[in-house]
Amino acid sequence: MADRADKARWTSPLRRRRGPGWAEQAPTWRAARPALIADTLKRASARPSGNWFVVGASREVRPGSPCGRTVGGVEVVLWRSRSGGLRAGPGACPHLGAPLRDSRVVCGTLVCHWHGLALDGSAFADWQSYPAHDDGVLVWVRLDAVGGEEPTERPVVPDRPAPGSGVDAVYTAVGRCEPQDVVANRLDPWHGSWFHPYSFVDLTVVKEPRGEPRGDEDDAFEVDVSFRVAGRLVVPVRAEFTAPEPRTVVMRITDGEGATSVVETHATPLTSADAELPRTAVIEAVVAASDRRGFALARAAAPVLRPLMRRTAGRLWRDDLAYAERRWELRSSGRFPG
């Protein structure tokens, strides 16, 4: 009887959307005020990061194999200790400059493949390790010379669904722009249903940032939006956009299907600040959660779902990187303020 009652209470998250087509939508350009977006970006840029940069997915740094990244023009190598802890340091061997990303990890020690110099993370000559942090979804490295801020012991990691309760996937893309161009894109929710009609419909901004906020919770956009599933079938939710630090924007579902799920967009500079042609990595982490009983099946099928989640993010970022690159092009040439 209980099972029969549970089935009776079950409701589908899908809704059938009936409304205007793309060209009949209400224009959003008046609401998407350049000054509002610029002011929100300015406040985000002023928040401390502690000089921490996201460099990739936690699962990309595998035991026994080093992983190479470049952040702000600095070559970085990451690997795991014997116990699985994250280690990071300069990517050039202090002996003769070999690329340590191509070396080997033996019993948790990084061994250079040119001459066998072993590095366990402790200092060797001028080679000093970098602070590193693994939050279970993403890996971070602290580069004080690149960030130029007061360093902190830990990065600003957004609140997420409880560990083990969600399904996570990480997508990475690279564009010719600066981190602020990526962040500005995410702080413009009004473009969603116009620029991405294949993913978002019926988007309405119901709350804007309040200017000088009393706290980060006031400096947020709240949006009612429907995620398109197929044809007229959509999933309506309320979502909140916040920027907890200069290179991160978090979209959190606050009401509706998948409440507490987050999409974290991290913008990591690959080139130095004075580079003529900047390049920025967009590292987006999606952590999906649901209180529906059937979601346990989704967690079990996570290895199959992750490629689909990355493909969805990739479709959006194909367009949004073009947006960010265009913004940088106009701003750097003086044709548009930024």
Tab-separated table of C-alpha atoms in Angstrom:
chain	number	residue	atom	x	y	z
A	1	MET	CA	0.000	0.000	0.000
A	2	ALA	CA	2.834	2.380	0.863
A	3	ASP	CA	4.441	1.811	-2.523
A	4	ARG	CA	1.094	2.505	-4.213
A	5	ALA	CA	0.744	5.751	-2.222
A	6	ASP	CA	4.282	6.830	-3.146
A	7	LYS	CA	3.477	6.298	-6.811
A	8	ALA	CA	0.312	8.337	-6.423
A	9	ARG	CA	2.292	11.222	-4.950
A	10	TRP	CA	4.937	11.151	-7.685
A	11	THR	CA	4.859	14.126	-10.029
A	12	SER	CA	6.880	14.669	-13.152
A	13	PRO	CA	9.340	17.595	-13.160
A	14	LEU	CA	8.509	18.198	-16.819
A	15	ARG	CA	6.064	20.852	-17.944
A	16	ARG	CA	4.659	21.549	-21.374
A	17	ARG	CA	5.606	25.052	-22.396
A	18	ARG	CA	3.224	27.102	-24.470
A	19	GLY	CA	4.333	30.610	-25.268
A	20	PRO	CA	5.813	32.970	-27.840
A	21	GLY	CA	8.521	31.855	-30.202
A	22	TRP	CA	12.029	33.287	-30.258
A	23	ALA	CA	11.164	36.387	-32.289
A	24	GLU	CA	8.048	37.097	-30.191
A	25	GLN	CA	9.892	37.199	-26.856
A	26	ALA	CA	9.874	40.413	-24.878
A	27	PRO	CA	13.204	42.189	-25.564
A	28	THR	CA	15.575	42.276	-22.592
A	29	TRP	CA	18.068	44.894	-23.764
A	30	ARG	CA	16.589	47.681	-21.630
A	31	ALA	CA	16.883	45.562	-18.474
A	32	ALA	CA	20.425	44.387	-19.342
A	33	ARG	CA	21.909	47.739	-18.427
A	34	PRO	CA	25.636	47.968	-19.184
A	35	ALA	CA	26.249	50.034	-16.039
A	36	LEU	CA	24.570	47.435	-13.813
A	37	ILE	CA	26.612	44.582	-15.302
A	38	ALA	CA	29.813	46.649	-15.063
A	39	ASP	CA	29.176	47.595	-11.429
A	40	THR	CA	28.425	43.992	-10.460
A	41	LEU	CA	31.620	42.880	-12.218
A	42	LYS	CA	33.605	45.600	-10.433
A	43	ARG	CA	32.402	44.432	-7.020
A	44	ALA	CA	33.179	40.808	-7.890
A	45	SER	CA	36.676	41.795	-9.026
A	46	ALA	CA	37.314	43.495	-5.673
A	47	ARG	CA	36.585	40.369	-3.612
A	48	PRO	CA	39.615	38.462	-2.333
A	49	SER	CA	40.687	35.231	-3.999
A	50	GLY	CA	43.721	34.552	-1.817
A	51	ASN	CA	45.672	34.025	-5.090
A	52	TRP	CA	43.966	30.656	-5.701
A	53	PHE	CA	43.277	29.479	-9.257
A	54	VAL	CA	41.221	26.508	-10.442
A	55	VAL	CA	43.350	24.332	-12.730
A	56	GLY	CA	41.080	21.397	-13.551
A	57	ALA	CA	38.971	18.491	-12.352
A	58	SER	CA	40.061	16.512	-9.326
A	59	ARG	CA	39.801	13.249	-11.249
A	60	GLU	CA	42.216	14.562	-13.921
A	61	VAL	CA	45.141	14.365	-11.461
A	62	ARG	CA	45.542	10.613	-11.248
A	63	PRO	CA	47.873	8.676	-8.955
A	64	GLY	CA	51.104	7.746	-10.703
A	65	SER	CA	50.905	10.366	-13.440
A	66	PRO	CA	51.817	14.080	-13.385
A	67	CYS	CA	49.518	16.722	-14.852
A	68	GLY	CA	50.763	19.952	-16.430
A	69	ARG	CA	48.966	23.302	-16.521
A	70	THR	CA	49.820	26.941	-17.248
A	71	VAL	CA	48.341	29.732	-15.107
A	72	GLY	CA	49.103	33.389	-15.721
A	73	GLY	CA	52.085	32.437	-17.859
A	74	VAL	CA	53.487	30.208	-15.092
A	75	GLU	CA	54.116	26.540	-15.861
A	76	VAL	CA	52.720	24.283	-13.122
A	77	VAL	CA	52.964	20.536	-12.523
A	78	LEU	CA	50.549	18.634	-10.271
A	79	TRP	CA	50.723	15.090	-8.964
A	80	ARG	CA	49.543	12.919	-6.090
A	81	SER	CA	51.561	11.744	-3.128
A	82	ARG	CA	51.612	8.120	-2.042
A	83	SER	CA	48.602	8.800	0.212
A	84	GLY	CA	46.714	10.518	-2.631
A	85	GLY	CA	47.299	14.087	-1.451
A	86	LEU	CA	47.611	16.806	-4.068
A	87	ARG	CA	51.065	18.263	-4.765
A	88	ALA	CA	52.013	21.159	-7.054
A	89	GLY	CA	55.157	22.979	-8.085
A	90	PRO	CA	56.941	24.771	-10.939
A	91	GLY	CA	56.674	22.853	-14.180
A	92	ALA	CA	60.377	23.114	-15.086
A	93	CYS	CA	62.907	20.773	-13.468
A	94	PRO	CA	65.401	22.822	-11.378
A	95	HIS	CA	68.301	20.845	-12.892
A	96	LEU	CA	68.105	21.642	-16.604
A	97	GLY	CA	64.511	22.727	-17.144
A	98	ALA	CA	62.904	19.492	-18.312
A	99	PRO	CA	59.075	19.604	-18.588
A	100	LEU	CA	58.000	17.811	-15.432
A	101	ARG	CA	54.533	17.204	-16.867
A	102	ASP	CA	56.165	14.501	-19.014
A	103	SER	CA	58.003	12.882	-16.112
A	104	ARG	CA	56.899	10.013	-13.881
A	105	VAL	CA	55.498	9.598	-10.398
A	106	VAL	CA	57.096	6.760	-8.434
A	107	CYS	CA	55.613	5.956	-5.009
A	108	GLY	CA	54.274	9.496	-4.755
A	109	THR	CA	57.555	11.158	-5.757
A	110	LEU	CA	57.920	13.119	-8.995
A	111	VAL	CA	60.950	11.791	-10.884
A	112	CYS	CA	62.351	13.809	-13.780
A	113	HIS	CA	62.633	11.748	-16.978
A	114	TRP	CA	65.771	13.564	-18.168
A	115	HIS	CA	68.210	12.745	-15.344
A	116	GLY	CA	66.186	11.128	-12.542
A	117	LEU	CA	65.994	14.058	-10.114
A	118	ALA	CA	63.404	13.112	-7.467
A	119	LEU	CA	61.046	15.809	-6.116
A	120	ASP	CA	58.731	14.981	-3.251
A	121	GLY	CA	57.293	18.465	-2.878
A	122	SER	CA	59.940	19.830	-0.525
A	123	ALA	CA	62.262	22.643	-1.601
A	124	PHE	CA	65.195	21.852	-3.891
A	125	ALA	CA	67.560	24.711	-4.807
A	126	ASP	CA	65.268	27.453	-6.227
A	127	TRP	CA	62.421	25.012	-6.837
A	128	GLN	CA	59.634	25.654	-4.293
A	129	SER	CA	56.322	23.823	-4.195
A	130	TYR	CA	53.022	25.697	-4.536
A	131	PRO	CA	50.112	25.396	-2.081
A	132	ALA	CA	47.463	23.136	-3.629
A	133	HIS	CA	43.912	22.209	-2.670
A	134	ASP	CA	41.617	19.392	-3.798
A	135	ASP	CA	37.964	20.107	-2.950
A	136	GLY	CA	36.751	16.752	-4.263
A	137	VAL	CA	35.478	18.171	-7.577
A	138	LEU	CA	38.148	20.685	-8.622
A	139	VAL	CA	41.845	21.192	-7.933
A	140	TRP	CA	43.293	24.619	-7.099
A	141	VAL	CA	46.812	26.018	-6.939
A	142	ARG	CA	47.942	29.168	-5.148
A	143	LEU	CA	50.252	31.416	-7.129
A	144	ASP	CA	51.071	34.507	-5.101
A	145	ALA	CA	53.192	36.096	-7.833
A	146	VAL	CA	50.291	35.842	-10.302
A	147	GLY	CA	47.453	36.826	-7.976
A	148	GLY	CA	49.226	39.662	-6.210
A	149	GLU	CA	46.796	39.615	-3.270
A	150	GLU	CA	47.135	38.730	0.381
A	151	PRO	CA	47.403	34.917	0.328
A	152	THR	CA	44.914	32.723	2.177
A	153	GLU	CA	45.257	29.194	3.476
A	154	ARG	CA	42.317	27.874	1.446
A	155	PRO	CA	40.455	28.978	-1.702
A	156	VAL	CA	36.902	30.313	-1.752
A	157	VAL	CA	35.063	27.067	-2.522
A	158	PRO	CA	31.313	27.537	-3.191
A	159	ASP	CA	28.739	25.638	-1.147
A	160	ARG	CA	27.664	22.470	-2.947
A	161	PRO	CA	25.299	19.549	-2.390
A	162	ALA	CA	26.548	17.227	0.345
A	163	PRO	CA	29.421	14.952	-0.772
A	164	GLY	CA	28.104	11.761	-2.323
A	165	SER	CA	24.614	13.171	-2.889
A	166	GLY	CA	25.171	14.580	-6.387
A	167	VAL	CA	26.590	13.832	-9.797
A	168	ASP	CA	29.428	16.085	-10.908
A	169	ALA	CA	31.042	16.770	-14.266
A	170	VAL	CA	33.737	19.261	-15.265
A	171	TYR	CA	34.028	20.887	-18.684
A	172	THR	CA	37.035	22.924	-19.878
A	173	ALA	CA	37.350	25.257	-22.857
A	174	VAL	CA	39.832	27.975	-23.828
A	175	GLY	CA	39.097	31.354	-25.336
A	176	ARG	CA	40.978	34.464	-26.469
A	177	CYS	CA	39.813	36.803	-23.760
A	178	GLU	CA	40.481	37.739	-20.141
A	179	PRO	CA	38.788	36.260	-17.042
A	180	GLN	CA	36.662	39.379	-16.603
A	181	ASP	CA	35.064	38.780	-20.004
A	182	VAL	CA	33.951	35.298	-18.917
A	183	VAL	CA	32.625	36.601	-15.601
A	184	ALA	CA	30.792	39.459	-17.335
A	185	ASN	CA	29.047	36.928	-19.559
A	186	ARG	CA	27.738	35.057	-16.536
A	187	LEU	CA	26.661	38.305	-14.849
A	188	ASP	CA	24.331	38.994	-17.792
A	189	PRO	CA	21.455	36.523	-17.278
A	190	TRP	CA	19.236	38.453	-19.708
A	191	HIS	CA	20.999	36.950	-22.720
A	192	GLY	CA	19.960	33.397	-21.782
A	193	SER	CA	16.764	32.792	-23.737
A	194	TRP	CA	17.841	35.011	-26.653
A	195	PHE	CA	21.336	33.637	-27.157
A	196	HIS	CA	20.641	30.043	-25.991
A	197	PRO	CA	17.050	29.278	-27.049
A	198	TYR	CA	17.977	25.603	-27.365
A	199	SER	CA	18.553	25.475	-23.565
A	200	PHE	CA	16.574	28.272	-21.862
A	201	VAL	CA	13.056	29.628	-22.309
A	202	ASP	CA	10.764	31.949	-20.358
A	203	LEU	CA	13.675	33.616	-18.565
A	204	THR	CA	12.762	36.436	-16.195
A	205	VAL	CA	15.132	38.267	-13.859
A	206	VAL	CA	13.117	38.648	-10.642
A	207	LYS	CA	15.850	40.240	-8.523
A	208	GLU	CA	18.881	42.338	-9.370
A	209	PRO	CA	21.961	43.150	-7.255
A	210	ARG	CA	21.276	46.019	-4.864
A	211	GLY	CA	24.325	48.108	-5.666
A	212	GLU	CA	26.411	48.409	-2.515
A	213	PRO	CA	25.358	45.192	-0.793
A	214	ARG	CA	25.248	44.533	2.913
A	215	GLY	CA	26.670	41.110	2.153
A	216	ASP	CA	27.377	38.828	-0.792
A	217	GLU	CA	23.893	37.335	-0.466
A	218	ASP	CA	22.438	40.715	-1.512
A	219	ASP	CA	24.736	40.988	-4.520
A	220	ALA	CA	22.886	38.369	-6.533
A	221	PHE	CA	20.670	37.905	-9.539
A	222	GLU	CA	17.579	35.728	-9.093
A	223	VAL	CA	16.090	34.255	-12.234
A	224	ASP	CA	12.993	32.247	-13.087
A	225	VAL	CA	13.831	30.109	-16.084
A	226	SER	CA	12.825	26.889	-17.776
A	227	PHE	CA	15.457	24.450	-18.962
A	228	ARG	CA	14.458	22.987	-22.307
A	229	VAL	CA	14.509	19.177	-22.363
A	230	ALA	CA	12.973	18.392	-25.740
A	231	GLY	CA	10.521	20.245	-27.953
A	232	ARG	CA	7.943	21.907	-25.704
A	233	LEU	CA	8.978	19.966	-22.602
A	234	VAL	CA	10.768	22.102	-20.015
A	235	VAL	CA	11.787	22.028	-16.346
A	236	PRO	CA	11.027	25.349	-14.589
A	237	VAL	CA	13.283	26.452	-11.707
A	238	ARG	CA	14.397	29.519	-9.794
A	239	ALA	CA	18.159	30.102	-9.837
A	240	GLU	CA	20.546	32.514	-8.156
A	241	PHE	CA	23.758	33.904	-9.662
A	242	THR	CA	26.547	35.101	-7.342
A	243	ALA	CA	30.255	35.915	-7.738
A	244	PRO	CA	32.050	34.840	-4.538
A	245	GLU	CA	35.489	35.834	-5.849
A	246	PRO	CA	36.957	37.608	-8.924
A	247	ARG	CA	37.141	34.599	-11.239
A	248	THR	CA	34.080	32.593	-10.205
A	249	VAL	CA	30.344	32.836	-10.870
A	250	VAL	CA	27.995	30.334	-9.252
A	251	MET	CA	24.507	29.492	-10.458
A	252	ARG	CA	22.548	27.709	-7.738
A	253	ILE	CA	19.037	26.290	-8.142
A	254	THR	CA	17.111	27.595	-5.148
A	255	ASP	CA	13.623	26.313	-5.967
A	256	GLY	CA	12.182	23.655	-8.217
A	257	GLU	CA	13.578	20.418	-9.541
A	258	GLY	CA	17.193	19.851	-8.528
A	259	ALA	CA	17.234	22.482	-5.767
A	260	THR	CA	20.774	22.943	-4.283
A	261	SER	CA	22.367	21.906	-7.595
A	262	VAL	CA	25.124	24.263	-8.698
A	263	VAL	CA	26.970	25.280	-11.842
A	264	GLU	CA	30.335	26.853	-11.029
A	265	THR	CA	32.065	28.811	-13.767
A	266	HIS	CA	35.746	29.443	-13.055
A	267	ALA	CA	37.843	31.661	-15.333
A	268	THR	CA	41.581	30.949	-15.100
A	269	PRO	CA	44.075	33.121	-17.013
A	270	LEU	CA	46.549	31.084	-19.027
A	271	THR	CA	48.677	34.011	-20.176
A	272	SER	CA	50.399	36.721	-18.160
A	273	ALA	CA	48.621	39.993	-17.423
A	274	ASP	CA	50.670	41.868	-20.036
A	275	ALA	CA	50.141	39.348	-22.848
A	276	GLU	CA	49.157	40.945	-26.157
A	277	LEU	CA	46.764	38.103	-26.938
A	278	PRO	CA	45.271	36.804	-23.663
A	279	ARG	CA	43.938	33.290	-23.273
A	280	THR	CA	41.589	32.156	-20.532
A	281	ALA	CA	40.438	28.695	-19.539
A	282	VAL	CA	36.776	28.290	-18.647
A	283	ILE	CA	36.535	25.455	-16.139
A	284	GLU	CA	32.898	24.734	-15.384
A	285	ALA	CA	31.813	22.301	-12.689
A	286	VAL	CA	28.229	21.038	-12.651
A	287	VAL	CA	27.074	19.338	-9.442
A	288	ALA	CA	23.540	18.035	-9.920
A	289	ALA	CA	21.399	16.820	-7.031
A	290	SER	CA	17.799	15.815	-6.472
A	291	ASP	CA	15.681	14.578	-3.584
A	292	ARG	CA	13.786	12.198	-5.880
A	293	ARG	CA	14.221	8.539	-4.983
A	294	GLY	CA	15.196	7.651	-8.526
A	295	PHE	CA	18.211	9.959	-8.406
A	296	ALA	CA	20.209	7.142	-6.818
A	297	LEU	CA	20.191	5.549	-10.277
A	298	ALA	CA	21.725	8.722	-11.712
A	299	ARG	CA	24.536	8.588	-9.142
A	300	ALA	CA	25.176	4.960	-10.054
A	301	ALA	CA	25.257	5.895	-13.756
A	302	ALA	CA	27.570	8.889	-13.210
A	303	PRO	CA	30.358	7.613	-15.521
A	304	VAL	CA	27.813	7.461	-18.356
A	305	LEU	CA	26.152	10.775	-17.504
A	306	ARG	CA	29.342	12.849	-17.220
A	307	PRO	CA	30.075	12.905	-20.989
A	308	LEU	CA	26.472	14.002	-21.629
A	309	MET	CA	26.762	16.758	-19.013
A	310	ARG	CA	30.040	17.947	-20.539
A	311	ARG	CA	28.472	17.941	-24.001
A	312	THR	CA	25.624	20.146	-22.762
A	313	ALA	CA	28.079	22.583	-21.179
A	314	GLY	CA	30.166	22.563	-24.356
A	315	ARG	CA	27.220	23.582	-26.497
A	316	LEU	CA	26.566	26.593	-24.263
A	317	TRP	CA	30.223	27.594	-24.112
A	318	ARG	CA	30.616	27.390	-27.860
A	319	ASP	CA	28.373	30.443	-27.940
A	320	ASP	CA	29.392	32.066	-24.659
A	321	LEU	CA	33.103	32.003	-25.496
A	322	ALA	CA	32.260	33.810	-28.720
A	323	TYR	CA	30.423	36.361	-26.529
A	324	ALA	CA	33.443	36.728	-24.212
A	325	GLU	CA	35.926	36.933	-27.092
A	326	ARG	CA	33.832	39.567	-28.831
A	327	ARG	CA	33.669	41.571	-25.612
A	328	TRP	CA	37.474	41.461	-25.257
A	329	GLU	CA	37.979	42.392	-28.905
A	330	LEU	CA	35.739	45.459	-28.615
A	331	ARG	CA	37.143	46.470	-25.247
A	332	SER	CA	40.808	46.081	-26.189
A	333	SER	CA	40.341	48.088	-29.386
A	334	GLY	CA	38.549	50.900	-27.579
A	335	ARG	CA	35.332	50.405	-29.543
A	336	PHE	CA	33.299	49.571	-26.458
A	337	PRO	CA	33.835	50.385	-22.765
A	338	GLY	CA	34.623	47.519	-20.454
